[in-house]
């Protein structure tokens, strides 16, 4: 099953006998809370899920968006109507990062049938609703570990032994600027691969063959072995994992704490400039 779904495909499935559970996870880095936008109009039947409060644990030593407690995440998903046999579709405002975070968390905790609405809300041409749904309680119970997860030591090792992508903007990778974390730069050995280059101007993923060519050109060959990803705080990195899956590179590992976790320990090395080392 493809990890993304078009708006027209979703419209068809939502009209069928078993419509997917639909999650609205609108969120903007450094921007306003997404709940008011949801209440102003959302895809019919969508349940709002808060990235900051429900798809992340409290910010702190684990980084700016550490993973949520699996039991608490499971309770959120059940309240949204997610069951183990549900088909789940997730969307956000169009950037795709927040939707990918929800997709990754569900996949990591064992849910197999989850897709991201390609292009998000902007791709939807149907009517919007202000009705707040009250879905029946689901039965999904998270079992973490279905996707590979890196810690700081694992990310450092993979940058030397395999391929570790840095999904942030190039200027943050180089250390030219750092608007959010203690210091700029990158994990030594990591390769710059900005997430924003995986999508077109409309926010939709570029074709699978184009993405495959991109990642191959960045070093994702059969010989390299394991591929991992990190970003600023684990959100856009999930989008990169999704792009890699579309391109045919299944089960890329995510360093969920990412740069916001790496830089909390001043003893960890930091590389700057365009060269990975």
Coordinates of C-alpha atoms in Angstrom, one line a residue:
X1 CA 0.0 0.0 0.0
X2 CA 1.3 3.4 -0.9
X3 CA 1.9 5.7 2.1
X4 CA 0.2 8.6 0.5
X5 CA -3.3 9.1 -1.0
X6 CA -4.6 11.7 -3.4
X7 CA -7.6 13.9 -2.5
X8 CA -9.7 12.2 -5.2
X9 CA -8.8 8.8 -3.9
X10 CA -9.7 9.8 -0.4
X11 CA -13.1 11.2 -1.6
X12 CA -13.9 7.9 -3.2
X13 CA -12.9 5.9 -0.2
X14 CA -14.7 8.2 2.2
X15 CA -17.9 7.6 0.3
X16 CA -17.5 3.8 0.6
X17 CA -18.9 1.3 3.2
X18 CA -15.8 1.7 5.5
X19 CA -14.5 5.2 5.3
X20 CA -11.0 5.8 6.7
X21 CA -10.6 7.4 10.1
X22 CA -9.5 11.0 9.2
X23 CA -7.1 13.0 11.4
X24 CA -6.5 16.7 11.1
X25 CA -3.1 17.6 12.5
X26 CA -2.6 21.1 11.3
X27 CA 0.4 22.7 12.8
X28 CA 2.9 25.4 12.0
X29 CA 6.5 25.6 13.3
X30 CA 6.6 28.6 15.6
X31 CA 3.1 29.6 14.5
X32 CA -0.4 29.5 16.1
X33 CA -2.1 26.5 17.5
X34 CA -4.0 24.6 14.8
X35 CA -7.3 24.1 16.7
X36 CA -8.9 27.4 15.7
X37 CA -8.2 26.7 12.0
X38 CA -9.8 23.2 12.4
X39 CA -12.8 24.7 14.1
X40 CA -13.2 27.2 11.2
X41 CA -13.4 24.5 8.7
X42 CA -12.1 21.0 8.2
X43 CA -12.6 17.9 6.0
X44 CA -15.9 16.3 6.9
X45 CA -15.5 13.8 9.7
X46 CA -11.9 14.8 10.6
X47 CA -10.8 14.6 14.2
X48 CA -8.3 17.2 15.4
X49 CA -5.0 15.9 16.9
X50 CA -2.6 18.4 18.5
X51 CA 1.0 17.8 17.4
X52 CA 2.5 19.8 20.4
X53 CA 0.3 18.2 23.1
X54 CA -0.6 14.7 21.7
X55 CA 2.0 13.8 19.1
X56 CA 4.9 14.9 21.3
X57 CA 6.1 14.6 24.8
X58 CA 7.0 17.6 26.9
X59 CA 10.0 19.6 25.6
X60 CA 13.2 19.2 27.6
X61 CA 16.2 16.9 27.7
X62 CA 14.7 14.8 24.9
X63 CA 14.5 17.7 22.5
X64 CA 11.8 20.1 21.4
X65 CA 9.4 17.4 20.2
X66 CA 10.3 14.2 21.9
X67 CA 8.1 11.1 21.2
X68 CA 4.9 10.9 23.2
X69 CA 4.4 8.2 25.8
X70 CA 3.1 5.3 23.8
X71 CA 0.2 4.6 26.2
X72 CA -0.9 8.2 26.1
X73 CA -0.6 8.3 22.3
X74 CA -2.7 5.1 22.1
X75 CA -5.4 6.8 24.2
X76 CA -5.4 9.8 21.8
X77 CA -5.7 7.5 18.8
X78 CA -8.6 5.5 20.4
X79 CA -10.5 8.7 21.2
X80 CA -10.1 9.7 17.6
X81 CA -11.7 6.4 16.6
X82 CA -8.6 4.5 15.5
X83 CA -8.8 0.7 15.7
X84 CA -6.2 -1.9 14.8
X85 CA -8.1 -2.7 11.6
X86 CA -9.0 0.9 10.7
X87 CA -7.8 2.6 7.6
X88 CA -6.3 5.9 8.7
X89 CA -5.7 9.1 6.6
X90 CA -3.9 12.0 8.0
X91 CA -3.7 15.6 6.7
X92 CA -2.3 19.0 7.7
X93 CA -2.3 22.5 6.2
X94 CA -0.2 21.4 3.2
X95 CA 3.4 21.4 4.3
X96 CA 3.1 17.7 5.2
X97 CA 5.4 17.7 8.2
X98 CA 2.8 17.3 10.9
X99 CA 0.8 14.7 8.9
X100 CA 4.0 12.7 8.4
X101 CA 4.7 12.9 12.2
X102 CA 1.3 11.3 12.8
X103 CA 1.9 8.7 10.0
X104 CA 5.3 7.8 11.4
X105 CA 4.0 7.4 15.0
X106 CA 1.2 5.2 13.9
X107 CA 3.5 3.1 11.8
X108 CA 6.2 2.9 14.5
X109 CA 3.6 1.7 17.0
X110 CA 2.4 -1.1 14.7
X111 CA -0.5 0.3 12.7
X112 CA -0.1 -0.8 9.1
X113 CA -2.9 1.0 7.2
X114 CA -2.1 4.7 7.5
X115 CA -1.6 7.2 4.7
X116 CA -0.9 10.9 4.3
X117 CA -3.2 13.1 2.2
X118 CA -0.9 14.3 -0.5
X119 CA -0.9 18.1 -0.6
X120 CA -3.0 18.4 2.6
X121 CA -5.9 20.6 3.0
X122 CA -5.0 22.7 0.0
X123 CA -5.5 19.6 -2.3
X124 CA -9.1 19.1 -1.1
X125 CA -11.6 20.6 -3.5
X126 CA -14.8 19.5 -1.7
X127 CA -16.8 21.2 1.0
X128 CA -15.4 21.9 4.5
X129 CA -17.3 21.3 7.7
X130 CA -17.5 23.0 11.1
X131 CA -19.1 20.0 12.8
X132 CA -17.0 18.4 15.5
X133 CA -17.4 14.6 15.2
X134 CA -17.7 12.3 18.1
X135 CA -16.3 9.0 16.8
X136 CA -16.8 5.6 18.5
X137 CA -13.9 4.6 20.7
X138 CA -11.3 2.7 18.8
X139 CA -9.3 -0.3 20.0
X140 CA -5.8 0.5 18.8
X141 CA -3.1 -0.5 21.2
X142 CA 0.4 0.8 20.3
X143 CA 3.3 -1.7 20.1
X144 CA 6.4 0.4 19.5
X145 CA 9.2 -0.8 17.4
X146 CA 7.7 -1.5 14.0
X147 CA 10.0 1.1 12.4
X148 CA 13.6 1.7 13.3
X149 CA 14.4 4.4 15.8
X150 CA 17.8 6.0 16.4
X151 CA 19.2 7.5 19.6
X152 CA 22.2 9.9 19.6
X153 CA 24.8 7.2 19.7
X154 CA 23.0 5.3 16.9
X155 CA 22.8 8.4 14.7
X156 CA 26.5 9.1 15.2
X157 CA 27.4 5.5 14.3
X158 CA 25.2 5.5 11.3
X159 CA 26.7 8.7 10.0
X160 CA 30.0 6.8 9.9
X161 CA 28.9 3.3 8.8
X162 CA 25.9 3.9 6.6
X163 CA 24.0 7.0 5.5
X164 CA 22.5 9.7 7.7
X165 CA 20.4 12.4 6.1
X166 CA 20.0 15.9 7.6
X167 CA 16.5 17.0 6.6
X168 CA 16.9 20.6 7.6
X169 CA 17.5 23.6 5.4
X170 CA 21.0 23.8 4.0
X171 CA 21.8 27.0 5.9
X172 CA 21.1 25.3 9.2
X173 CA 23.1 22.2 8.1
X174 CA 26.1 24.4 7.3
X175 CA 25.7 26.4 10.5
X176 CA 25.2 29.7 8.7
X177 CA 22.1 30.3 10.9
X178 CA 20.4 28.6 13.8
X179 CA 17.1 30.1 14.7
X180 CA 15.9 27.4 17.2
X181 CA 18.7 25.4 18.8
X182 CA 21.8 26.1 20.8
X183 CA 24.3 25.9 18.0
X184 CA 24.2 25.5 14.2
X185 CA 25.9 22.8 12.1
X186 CA 25.3 19.1 11.7
X187 CA 26.2 15.6 13.0
X188 CA 29.7 14.8 11.6
X189 CA 29.3 12.6 8.6
X190 CA 25.6 13.5 7.9
X191 CA 24.6 14.4 4.4
X192 CA 22.4 17.4 3.7
X193 CA 19.1 16.5 2.1
X194 CA 16.5 19.2 2.8
X195 CA 13.0 17.9 3.2
X196 CA 11.5 20.8 1.2
X197 CA 13.1 19.4 -2.0
X198 CA 10.9 16.3 -1.9
X199 CA 7.8 18.3 -2.8
X200 CA 6.6 20.6 -5.6
X201 CA 5.3 24.1 -5.2
X202 CA 1.8 22.7 -4.5
X203 CA 3.2 20.8 -1.5
X204 CA 2.6 17.4 -3.2
X205 CA 5.4 14.8 -3.3
X206 CA 7.4 14.7 -6.4
X207 CA 7.1 11.4 -8.5
X208 CA 8.5 8.3 -6.9
X209 CA 11.1 7.9 -9.7
X210 CA 12.3 11.5 -9.2
X211 CA 12.7 10.9 -5.4
X212 CA 14.5 7.7 -6.0
X213 CA 16.9 9.4 -8.3
X214 CA 17.4 12.2 -5.8
X215 CA 18.2 9.9 -2.9
X216 CA 20.4 7.7 -5.1
X217 CA 22.4 10.7 -6.1
X218 CA 22.8 11.6 -2.4
X219 CA 24.3 8.2 -1.6
X220 CA 21.3 5.9 -1.0
X221 CA 22.7 2.9 -2.9
X222 CA 22.3 -0.8 -2.2
X223 CA 25.9 -0.8 -1.0
X224 CA 25.4 1.8 1.7
X225 CA 23.2 -0.4 3.8
X226 CA 21.0 1.3 6.5
X227 CA 19.7 4.8 5.9
X228 CA 18.7 7.2 8.7
X229 CA 17.2 10.7 9.0
X230 CA 17.2 13.5 11.5
X231 CA 16.0 17.1 11.4
X232 CA 15.6 19.9 13.9
X233 CA 13.2 18.1 16.4
X234 CA 11.9 15.0 14.7
X235 CA 9.0 16.4 12.7
X236 CA 10.3 17.1 9.2
X237 CA 12.5 14.1 9.6
X238 CA 9.4 11.9 9.6
X239 CA 8.4 13.6 6.3
X240 CA 11.8 12.5 4.9
X241 CA 11.2 9.0 6.0
X242 CA 7.9 9.1 4.2
X243 CA 9.6 10.5 1.1
X244 CA 12.2 7.7 1.2
X245 CA 9.4 5.1 1.5
X246 CA 7.6 6.6 -1.6
X247 CA 11.0 6.3 -3.4
X248 CA 11.3 2.7 -2.5
X249 CA 13.7 2.9 0.5
X250 CA 11.6 1.2 3.1
X251 CA 12.2 1.4 6.8
X252 CA 14.6 4.3 7.0
X253 CA 15.5 5.0 10.6
X254 CA 14.5 8.2 12.4
X255 CA 16.5 10.0 15.1
X256 CA 13.5 11.4 16.8
X257 CA 15.3 13.7 19.2
X258 CA 17.2 15.1 16.2
X259 CA 19.4 18.3 16.4
X260 CA 17.4 19.7 19.4
X261 CA 18.5 16.7 21.4
X262 CA 22.0 16.3 19.9
X263 CA 23.0 19.9 20.9
X264 CA 21.8 19.6 24.5
X265 CA 24.9 17.7 25.3
X266 CA 27.8 20.1 24.7
X267 CA 30.3 17.2 24.5
X268 CA 28.7 15.9 21.3
X269 CA 30.7 17.0 18.2
X270 CA 29.4 19.5 15.7
X271 CA 30.5 19.9 12.1
X272 CA 29.9 23.1 10.1
X273 CA 30.1 24.0 6.4
X274 CA 29.0 22.1 3.3
X275 CA 31.2 19.1 3.8
X276 CA 29.7 16.2 5.8
X277 CA 32.8 15.8 8.0

